[in-house]
Short mmCIF file of C-alpha atoms and ligand atoms in Angstrom, two decimals:
data_model
loop_
_atom_site.label_atom_id
_atom_site.label_comp_id
_atom_site.label_asym_id
_atom_site.label_seq_id
_atom_site.Cartn_x
_atom_site.Cartn_y
_atom_site.Cartn_z
CA MET D 1 8.17 -23.49 17.44
CA ALA D 2 9.78 -26.68 18.70
CA LYS D 3 13.20 -26.43 20.33
CA ASN D 4 16.16 -28.29 18.72
CA SER D 5 14.36 -28.49 15.39
CA SER D 6 15.42 -27.26 12.00
CA ARG D 7 11.92 -27.46 10.58
CA THR D 8 8.74 -25.60 11.44
CA ALA D 9 5.56 -27.36 10.34
CA GLY D 10 2.81 -25.55 8.49
CA ARG D 11 2.78 -22.13 6.86
CA HIS D 12 4.48 -19.16 8.41
CA PHE D 13 1.94 -16.44 9.28
CA LEU D 14 3.26 -13.38 7.45
CA GLN D 15 0.95 -10.80 9.04
CA ILE D 16 3.04 -7.73 8.33
CA PRO D 17 1.59 -5.01 6.09
CA GLY D 18 3.76 -6.09 3.22
CA PRO D 19 5.30 -8.13 1.82
CA THR D 20 2.16 -10.26 2.05
CA PRO D 21 1.76 -14.04 1.58
CA VAL D 22 2.25 -14.98 -2.07
CA PRO D 23 -0.55 -17.35 -3.23
CA ASP D 24 0.48 -20.71 -4.70
CA ARG D 25 -1.13 -19.74 -8.00
CA ILE D 26 1.21 -16.78 -8.30
CA LEU D 27 4.26 -18.85 -7.33
CA ARG D 28 3.35 -21.36 -10.02
CA ALA D 29 2.81 -18.63 -12.60
CA MET D 30 6.38 -17.41 -11.99
CA ASP D 31 7.91 -20.86 -12.24
CA MET D 32 8.47 -20.54 -15.99
CA PRO D 33 11.45 -20.18 -18.29
CA THR D 34 12.56 -16.60 -18.76
CA ILE D 35 11.85 -15.68 -22.39
CA ASP D 36 13.34 -13.30 -24.92
CA HIS D 37 12.11 -9.88 -23.87
CA ARG D 38 12.33 -8.67 -27.46
CA GLY D 39 10.30 -11.57 -28.87
CA PRO D 40 6.61 -12.04 -29.78
CA GLU D 41 5.71 -14.15 -26.75
CA PHE D 42 6.96 -11.39 -24.45
CA GLN D 43 5.06 -8.81 -26.43
CA ARG D 44 1.79 -10.58 -25.60
CA LEU D 45 2.73 -10.70 -21.91
CA GLY D 46 3.78 -7.02 -21.92
CA LYS D 47 0.55 -5.87 -23.50
CA ARG D 48 -1.50 -8.02 -21.15
CA VAL D 49 0.01 -6.61 -17.95
CA LEU D 50 0.19 -3.01 -19.18
CA GLU D 51 -3.51 -3.08 -20.13
CA GLY D 52 -4.50 -5.11 -17.08
CA LEU D 53 -2.92 -2.68 -14.62
CA LYS D 54 -5.19 0.10 -15.90
CA THR D 55 -8.16 -1.86 -14.57
CA ILE D 56 -6.55 -1.98 -11.13
CA PHE D 57 -5.53 1.70 -10.95
CA LYS D 58 -8.80 2.59 -12.75
CA CYS D 59 -7.10 4.82 -15.28
CA ALA D 60 -7.21 5.23 -19.05
CA GLY D 61 -3.64 6.53 -19.38
CA PRO D 62 -0.36 4.63 -19.16
CA VAL D 63 0.96 2.71 -16.15
CA VAL D 64 4.76 2.51 -16.11
CA ILE D 65 6.27 -0.65 -14.56
CA TYR D 66 9.70 -0.49 -12.91
CA PRO D 67 11.87 -3.41 -11.75
CA ALA D 68 12.24 -1.71 -8.36
CA SER D 69 10.76 -1.56 -4.88
CA GLY D 70 8.14 1.09 -4.15
CA THR D 71 10.83 3.60 -3.23
CA GLY D 72 11.95 3.64 -6.86
CA ALA D 73 8.45 4.56 -8.04
CA TRP D 74 8.39 7.43 -5.50
CA GLU D 75 11.56 8.75 -7.09
CA ALA D 76 10.19 8.28 -10.59
CA ALA D 77 7.07 10.31 -9.78
CA LEU D 78 9.10 13.25 -8.47
CA ALA D 79 11.94 13.09 -11.01
CA ASN D 80 9.68 13.01 -14.07
CA ALA D 81 7.28 15.80 -13.18
CA LEU D 82 9.31 18.35 -11.22
CA SER D 83 12.27 20.72 -11.56
CA PRO D 84 15.10 21.61 -9.14
CA GLY D 85 13.89 23.90 -6.35
CA ASP D 86 10.19 23.22 -6.99
CA ARG D 87 8.01 23.55 -3.94
CA VAL D 88 5.99 20.43 -3.09
CA LEU D 89 3.31 20.27 -0.42
CA MET D 90 3.50 16.98 1.45
CA TYR D 91 1.41 15.75 4.36
CA GLU D 92 3.03 14.11 7.37
CA THR D 93 0.74 11.14 7.84
CA GLY D 94 3.58 9.04 9.29
CA HIS D 95 6.88 7.30 8.59
CA PHE D 96 6.33 6.67 4.87
CA ALA D 97 5.22 10.23 4.17
CA THR D 98 8.38 11.37 6.01
CA LEU D 99 10.61 9.13 3.88
CA TRP D 100 9.02 10.51 0.69
CA LYS D 101 9.56 14.05 1.97
CA ASN D 102 13.22 13.30 2.78
CA MET D 103 13.64 11.92 -0.74
CA ALA D 104 12.20 15.14 -2.19
CA THR D 105 14.83 17.12 -0.25
CA LYS D 106 17.64 14.86 -1.46
CA LEU D 107 16.48 15.29 -5.05
CA GLY D 108 16.78 19.07 -4.75
CA LEU D 109 13.10 19.88 -4.32
CA ALA D 110 11.73 22.16 -1.59
CA PRO D 111 9.14 20.12 0.30
CA GLU D 112 6.78 21.79 2.73
CA PHE D 113 5.42 19.43 5.34
CA ILE D 114 2.01 19.78 6.96
CA SER D 115 2.73 18.15 10.31
CA SER D 116 0.50 15.81 12.29
CA ASP D 117 0.63 13.46 15.28
CA TRP D 118 0.45 10.39 12.96
CA ARG D 119 -2.94 9.33 14.35
CA ALA D 120 -5.20 10.32 11.43
CA GLY D 121 -5.20 10.68 7.65
CA ALA D 122 -4.41 13.89 5.80
CA ASP D 123 -6.73 16.81 6.59
CA PRO D 124 -8.07 18.17 3.26
CA LYS D 125 -8.93 21.52 4.92
CA ALA D 126 -5.29 22.09 5.91
CA ILE D 127 -4.23 21.36 2.32
CA GLU D 128 -6.87 23.74 0.97
CA ALA D 129 -5.85 26.51 3.39
CA ARG D 130 -2.16 26.22 2.45
CA LEU D 131 -2.90 26.21 -1.28
CA LYS D 132 -5.13 29.29 -0.94
CA GLU D 133 -2.18 31.18 0.58
CA ASP D 134 -0.06 30.25 -2.43
CA ALA D 135 -1.53 32.83 -4.79
CA ALA D 136 1.62 32.79 -6.95
CA HIS D 137 1.26 29.02 -7.47
CA ALA D 138 4.82 28.31 -6.32
CA ILE D 139 3.68 24.86 -5.14
CA LYS D 140 4.01 22.45 -8.05
CA ALA D 141 2.72 19.24 -6.50
CA VAL D 142 0.70 17.94 -3.55
CA CYS D 143 1.90 14.51 -2.33
CA VAL D 144 -0.25 12.31 -0.11
CA VAL D 145 0.10 8.72 1.09
CA HIS D 146 -3.28 6.99 0.60
CA ASN D 147 -2.75 4.29 3.21
CA GLU D 148 -0.07 5.22 5.76
CA THR D 149 1.40 1.81 6.51
CA SER D 150 3.22 2.98 9.64
CA THR D 151 0.00 4.06 11.41
CA GLY D 152 -3.00 2.28 9.86
CA CYS D 153 -4.64 5.57 8.84
CA VAL D 154 -6.15 6.25 5.41
CA SER D 155 -6.36 9.62 3.64
CA HIS D 156 -9.43 10.38 1.55
CA ILE D 157 -8.04 11.16 -1.87
CA ASP D 158 -11.36 12.28 -3.39
CA GLN D 159 -11.53 14.95 -0.66
CA VAL D 160 -7.93 16.00 -1.24
CA ARG D 161 -8.81 16.48 -4.92
CA LYS D 162 -11.80 18.63 -3.92
CA ALA D 163 -9.56 20.69 -1.63
CA ILE D 164 -7.12 21.40 -4.45
CA ASP D 165 -9.99 22.37 -6.76
CA ALA D 166 -11.63 24.53 -4.09
CA ALA D 167 -8.35 26.45 -3.79
CA GLY D 168 -8.30 26.82 -7.57
CA HIS D 169 -4.71 25.59 -7.52
CA PRO D 170 -2.96 23.98 -10.52
CA ALA D 171 -0.53 21.78 -8.51
CA LEU D 172 -0.23 18.13 -9.55
CA LEU D 173 -1.70 15.55 -7.18
CA MET D 174 0.62 12.61 -6.48
CA VAL D 175 -0.58 9.69 -4.39
CA ASP D 176 1.27 6.74 -2.86
CA THR D 177 -0.99 3.65 -2.99
CA ILE D 178 1.76 1.12 -2.25
CA SER D 179 -0.17 -0.49 0.63
CA SER D 180 -3.71 0.18 -0.61
CA LEU D 181 -3.79 -0.81 -4.29
CA GLY D 182 -5.79 -4.02 -4.60
CA SER D 183 -6.96 -3.80 -0.97
CA ILE D 184 -8.79 -0.49 -0.57
CA ASP D 185 -10.98 1.23 -3.18
CA TYR D 186 -8.87 3.51 -5.38
CA ARG D 187 -9.79 5.43 -8.55
CA HIS D 188 -6.96 7.26 -10.33
CA ASP D 189 -9.07 8.93 -13.04
CA GLU D 190 -12.28 9.55 -11.15
CA TRP D 191 -10.41 11.20 -8.26
CA GLY D 192 -8.34 13.35 -10.60
CA VAL D 193 -4.97 12.02 -9.51
CA ASP D 194 -2.02 13.00 -11.74
CA VAL D 195 0.53 10.39 -10.65
CA THR D 196 -0.22 7.27 -8.62
CA VAL D 197 2.64 5.29 -7.11
CA GLY D 198 2.13 1.56 -6.48
CA GLY D 199 4.14 -1.51 -5.49
CA SER D 200 3.92 -5.26 -6.04
CA GLN D 201 4.36 -6.85 -2.63
CA LYS D 202 1.31 -5.68 -0.72
CA GLY D 203 -2.27 -5.83 -2.05
CA LEU D 204 -1.18 -7.32 -5.37
CA MET D 205 0.15 -10.41 -3.51
CA LEU D 206 3.38 -10.55 -5.54
CA PRO D 207 6.92 -10.87 -4.26
CA PRO D 208 8.78 -7.55 -3.85
CA GLY D 209 10.49 -6.18 -6.95
CA LEU D 210 7.97 -4.29 -9.10
CA SER D 211 6.60 -0.79 -8.71
CA PHE D 212 4.38 1.45 -10.75
CA ASN D 213 3.52 4.98 -11.83
CA ALA D 214 0.04 5.53 -13.24
CA VAL D 215 0.41 8.78 -15.17
CA GLY D 216 -2.37 11.16 -16.22
CA ASP D 217 -2.37 13.55 -19.20
CA LYS D 218 -1.56 16.64 -17.16
CA ALA D 219 1.48 14.97 -15.57
CA LEU D 220 2.66 13.82 -19.00
CA ALA D 221 2.39 17.37 -20.32
CA VAL D 222 4.20 18.87 -17.29
CA ALA D 223 6.94 16.22 -17.59
CA LYS D 224 7.92 17.51 -21.02
CA ASN D 225 9.40 20.65 -19.45
CA ALA D 226 10.39 19.25 -16.04
CA LYS D 227 14.12 19.62 -15.38
CA LEU D 228 15.12 17.15 -12.64
CA PRO D 229 17.71 14.76 -14.07
CA ARG D 230 16.29 11.33 -14.86
CA SER D 231 17.40 8.43 -17.00
CA PHE D 232 16.48 5.00 -15.61
CA TRP D 233 13.20 6.43 -14.28
CA SER D 234 12.24 8.36 -17.40
CA TRP D 235 8.60 7.86 -18.36
CA GLU D 236 9.19 8.94 -21.94
CA GLU D 237 11.24 6.00 -23.19
CA MET D 238 9.18 3.55 -21.14
CA ILE D 239 5.88 4.73 -22.54
CA ALA D 240 7.23 4.82 -26.10
CA ASN D 241 8.42 1.18 -25.84
CA ASN D 242 5.34 0.06 -23.88
CA ARG D 243 3.08 1.05 -26.80
CA ASN D 244 4.21 -2.19 -28.48
CA GLY D 245 4.33 -4.22 -25.27
CA PHE D 246 8.10 -3.87 -24.87
CA PHE D 247 10.49 -2.20 -22.40
CA PRO D 248 13.59 -0.06 -23.04
CA TYR D 249 15.70 -2.26 -20.74
CA THR D 250 15.40 -5.84 -19.46
CA PRO D 251 12.12 -6.15 -17.56
CA ALA D 252 11.59 -8.45 -14.55
CA THR D 253 10.00 -11.03 -16.85
CA ASN D 254 9.09 -13.63 -14.25
CA LEU D 255 7.51 -11.03 -11.98
CA LEU D 256 5.42 -9.96 -14.97
CA TYR D 257 4.07 -13.53 -15.26
CA ALA D 258 3.14 -13.18 -11.60
CA LEU D 259 1.55 -9.79 -12.22
CA ALA D 260 -0.63 -11.17 -15.02
CA GLU D 261 -1.83 -13.87 -12.63
CA SER D 262 -2.48 -11.38 -9.85
CA ILE D 263 -4.61 -9.17 -12.11
CA ASP D 264 -6.64 -12.23 -13.17
CA MET D 265 -7.12 -13.30 -9.56
CA LEU D 266 -8.32 -9.85 -8.46
CA HIS D 267 -10.89 -9.80 -11.28
CA GLU D 268 -12.03 -13.39 -10.68
CA GLU D 269 -12.85 -12.45 -7.11
CA GLY D 270 -14.12 -9.03 -8.22
CA LEU D 271 -12.48 -5.83 -6.98
CA GLU D 272 -15.59 -4.86 -5.00
CA ASN D 273 -15.48 -8.23 -3.22
CA VAL D 274 -11.75 -7.87 -2.58
CA PHE D 275 -12.33 -4.48 -0.93
CA ALA D 276 -15.28 -5.82 1.10
CA ARG D 277 -13.14 -8.74 2.31
CA HIS D 278 -10.42 -6.34 3.48
CA ASP D 279 -13.04 -4.16 5.23
CA ARG D 280 -14.41 -7.25 6.99
CA HIS D 281 -11.03 -8.48 8.20
CA ALA D 282 -10.11 -4.99 9.39
CA GLU D 283 -13.34 -4.76 11.38
CA ALA D 284 -12.79 -8.23 12.86
CA THR D 285 -9.29 -7.17 13.88
CA ARG D 286 -10.49 -3.95 15.52
CA ARG D 287 -13.10 -5.91 17.48
CA ALA D 288 -10.35 -8.23 18.68
CA VAL D 289 -8.18 -5.27 19.74
CA ARG D 290 -11.06 -3.75 21.71
CA GLY D 291 -11.82 -7.17 23.18
CA TRP D 292 -8.26 -7.33 24.51
CA GLY D 293 -8.77 -3.91 26.08
CA LEU D 294 -6.02 -2.41 23.90
CA GLU D 295 -6.13 0.82 21.92
CA ILE D 296 -6.29 1.18 18.14
CA TRP D 297 -3.55 3.66 17.17
CA CYS D 298 -5.66 5.42 14.49
CA ARG D 299 -7.77 7.98 16.36
CA GLU D 300 -10.34 8.69 13.64
CA PRO D 301 -12.78 5.87 12.83
CA LYS D 302 -13.40 7.44 9.39
CA ASP D 303 -9.68 6.98 8.66
CA TYR D 304 -9.35 3.33 9.76
CA SER D 305 -7.24 1.36 7.31
CA SER D 306 -8.60 -1.85 5.84
CA SER D 307 -5.13 -3.21 5.09
CA LEU D 308 -3.58 -3.05 8.53
CA THR D 309 -4.34 -2.17 12.15
CA ALA D 310 -1.74 -0.58 14.41
CA VAL D 311 -2.16 -1.36 18.10
CA LEU D 312 -0.84 0.76 20.97
CA MET D 313 0.92 -1.21 23.72
CA PRO D 314 -0.12 -0.61 27.34
CA ASP D 315 2.23 1.77 29.22
CA GLY D 316 5.62 0.28 29.98
CA GLN D 317 5.18 -2.69 27.62
CA ASP D 318 7.63 -3.17 24.75
CA ALA D 319 5.92 -4.07 21.48
CA ASP D 320 9.03 -5.73 20.08
CA ARG D 321 9.42 -8.04 23.06
CA PHE D 322 5.83 -9.17 22.48
CA ARG D 323 6.42 -9.56 18.72
CA LYS D 324 9.46 -11.71 19.43
CA ALA D 325 7.45 -13.99 21.73
CA ALA D 326 4.70 -14.39 19.13
CA LEU D 327 7.27 -15.24 16.45
CA GLU D 328 9.14 -17.74 18.60
CA HIS D 329 6.10 -19.56 19.91
CA PHE D 330 3.61 -19.30 17.06
CA ASP D 331 5.65 -18.58 13.93
CA ILE D 332 3.78 -15.35 13.21
CA SER D 333 5.45 -12.15 11.97
CA LEU D 334 3.75 -8.93 13.07
CA GLY D 335 4.73 -5.44 11.94
CA THR D 336 7.11 -3.44 14.10
CA GLY D 337 6.63 0.19 15.13
CA LEU D 338 8.57 2.42 12.73
CA SER D 339 10.86 5.31 13.74
CA LYS D 340 9.22 7.29 16.57
CA LEU D 341 6.66 4.52 17.14
CA GLY D 342 9.40 1.89 17.73
CA GLY D 343 8.48 -0.33 20.70
CA LYS D 344 5.20 1.56 21.24
CA ILE D 345 2.95 -0.09 18.69
CA PHE D 346 2.74 -3.28 16.69
CA ARG D 347 0.92 -3.66 13.39
CA ILE D 348 -1.33 -6.48 12.24
CA GLY D 349 -1.31 -6.78 8.46
CA HIS D 350 -4.60 -8.03 7.01
CA LEU D 351 -4.07 -7.36 3.33
CA GLY D 352 -3.52 -9.58 0.35
CA ASP D 353 -4.44 -13.24 0.11
CA ILE D 354 -6.13 -13.56 3.51
CA ASN D 355 -9.35 -15.44 4.33
CA ASP D 356 -11.53 -15.52 7.44
CA LEU D 357 -9.64 -18.40 9.02
CA THR D 358 -6.25 -16.83 8.26
CA ILE D 359 -7.25 -13.71 10.15
CA VAL D 360 -8.73 -15.71 13.05
CA GLY D 361 -5.51 -17.74 13.23
CA ALA D 362 -3.42 -14.58 13.17
CA LEU D 363 -5.52 -12.97 15.91
CA ALA D 364 -5.19 -16.17 17.98
CA GLY D 365 -1.42 -15.86 17.60
CA VAL D 366 -1.61 -12.29 18.87
CA GLU D 367 -3.83 -13.18 21.83
CA MET D 368 -1.63 -16.09 22.90
CA GLY D 369 1.51 -14.03 22.30
CA LEU D 370 0.21 -11.26 24.56
CA ALA D 371 -0.35 -13.84 27.29
CA LEU D 372 3.08 -15.45 26.90
CA ALA D 373 4.82 -12.06 26.88
CA GLY D 374 2.97 -11.08 30.07
CA VAL D 375 1.25 -8.08 28.47
CA PRO D 376 -1.81 -7.06 30.51
CA HIS D 377 -4.95 -7.65 28.42
CA ARG D 378 -8.37 -9.27 28.57
CA LYS D 379 -9.13 -12.63 26.96
CA GLY D 380 -11.82 -12.81 24.34
CA GLY D 381 -10.57 -10.67 21.48
CA VAL D 382 -10.45 -13.64 19.12
CA GLN D 383 -13.97 -14.62 20.18
CA ALA D 384 -15.22 -11.11 19.36
CA ALA D 385 -13.62 -11.37 15.92
CA MET D 386 -15.17 -14.81 15.35
CA ASP D 387 -18.62 -13.59 16.40
CA TYR D 388 -18.36 -10.76 13.88
CA LEU D 389 -17.11 -12.95 11.03
CA GLU D 390 -19.81 -15.52 11.72
CA ALA D 391 -22.54 -12.86 11.57
CA ALA D 392 -20.99 -11.34 8.44
CA ALA D 393 -20.99 -14.76 6.76
CA SER D 394 -24.65 -15.55 7.38
CA PRO D 395 -26.27 -13.15 4.86
CA ALA D 396 -24.02 -14.60 2.16
CA ARG D 397 -25.09 -18.09 3.20
CA ALA D 398 -28.74 -17.09 3.10
CA ALA D 399 -28.32 -15.51 -0.34
CA ALA D 400 -26.62 -18.62 -1.69
CA GLU D 401 -29.36 -20.99 -0.51
C1 PLP N 1 5.96 -0.32 1.69
C2 PLP N 1 5.70 1.11 1.46
C3 PLP N 1 6.63 1.95 0.85
C4 PLP N 1 8.01 1.52 0.51
O1 PLP N 1 8.04 0.57 -0.46
P1 PLP N 1 9.37 -0.32 -0.69
O2 PLP N 1 8.85 -1.36 -1.63
O3 PLP N 1 9.78 -0.84 0.65
O4 PLP N 1 10.38 0.56 -1.30
C5 PLP N 1 6.26 3.25 0.59
N1 PLP N 1 5.06 3.73 0.93
C6 PLP N 1 4.15 2.96 1.55
C7 PLP N 1 2.82 3.55 1.90
C8 PLP N 1 4.43 1.64 1.83
O5 PLP N 1 3.53 0.88 2.45
#
C-alpha cells in the first residue's frame, strides 16, 4: 500500500474465513427500496428464500431465519429444544466449539465437553463411548461444529449420526455449519441432523447479519415441552408466520434480497461444482503451504477443511506480525489465531466467491508477506499451487473441446 495515500487501488483481498467477499451481484440485489414487510411483494420474497434455503441445507422441514449473527442461531438452537439443567454432550474441536459450550453454561445447561488438542475433527468413537455410558439418557443433545473455523478441521457428521445410533441414544444432534454451508457438502435430512445452525457471511457470500436454524421433526416435537426461556428466538411464532411467507417481527428485508440472489447463484453454479471448487482451492493452498516448508495445523488429512487452511508458524515467529506485514504491503487480510492459538497460527480463508486467480493472488500475498516479515520459508509455494490448478483445469478444458 502506498505511503501518504488515502486510496488503495484494486480490491482488498478478504481472505479470512468469514466474512467473505460479497459478489457484485449480491450487492446489486440488496440495493433496492425496503418494502412493506406485511405486503404481497414481501410475501413472494419470504416464500422464495424460505423454500430456497431448504435446497441449501438439504432438508424438507422448516428453516428459521434470524436477523442476527451466527451466535444468535446457536442460542436459538439451545433455547428452543432444551430445558434448564439438561446435559449436553459437546465436542471441543476448537475455539468456536468452546464458545458454544460457554453459551450452554450461561443459559443454565450442563455441558459435558469431550476435550481435544484442536488438531482434528470430532472423534465419533469417543461420542459413541460416552453415550453408551449414559444408560439413563440424561444427555439431551450432542452438539458438533461441522467446520471448526479456528483450526481448519472438519467433523464427519454422517459418522457422528452413526455413532449416536450405534449407542442407541435418543439425544438430539445439533450441528454448527456456519463456515461450511455452501462450501462443503452438507445434508441435514440424510445425515439425520435435528437442528442445523448456519450463518450468512461465510459460504453464502452475504454480508453479516442473518443466521439460520434448520429444524427437523424430532426437534420440533421436543421443543413443545422444552423449558428454557425464549421469546425473540422462539421457533414457534416464526414457523407459524413463515407458513405464509411472513415474519413475526421486522425481518432484515434487504439481506433477504441478497439471500435470494445467493441461493440462485449457488444453484446456477451447481452445489456439486461449488463444493469441488472449494476442494480444489483447499488442495492448492495446502500444496503452497508444503511448498513453503510450513506445517498445516490440521493433523488428520481426512479432516482437512475445504473452506480454510490454518498454518502453523515456525518456532519463535509471531503470526500476527506477519499478518500485519501482508496487510500493509499487499492489502490482504488473513485470519488471526484465536484464543490459545493467538500468534501461533494464521488462517487462509478460501471460501465463498473465490476463483483460481483469486486464490493464486492470495497465496502470492502470503508468500511475499512471509519474505517481507522475515519468516523462514522456502520459495515456490505459489508455483506448486499454480501447477496443481493448471493440471486440475486441463480435464475440464479437454471435456469442453
Ligand atoms: C463465524 C462462526 C461462528 C460465529 O458466528 P458470528 O456470526 O460471528 O456470531 C460460529 N461458529 C462457527 C463455526 C463460525 O465459523
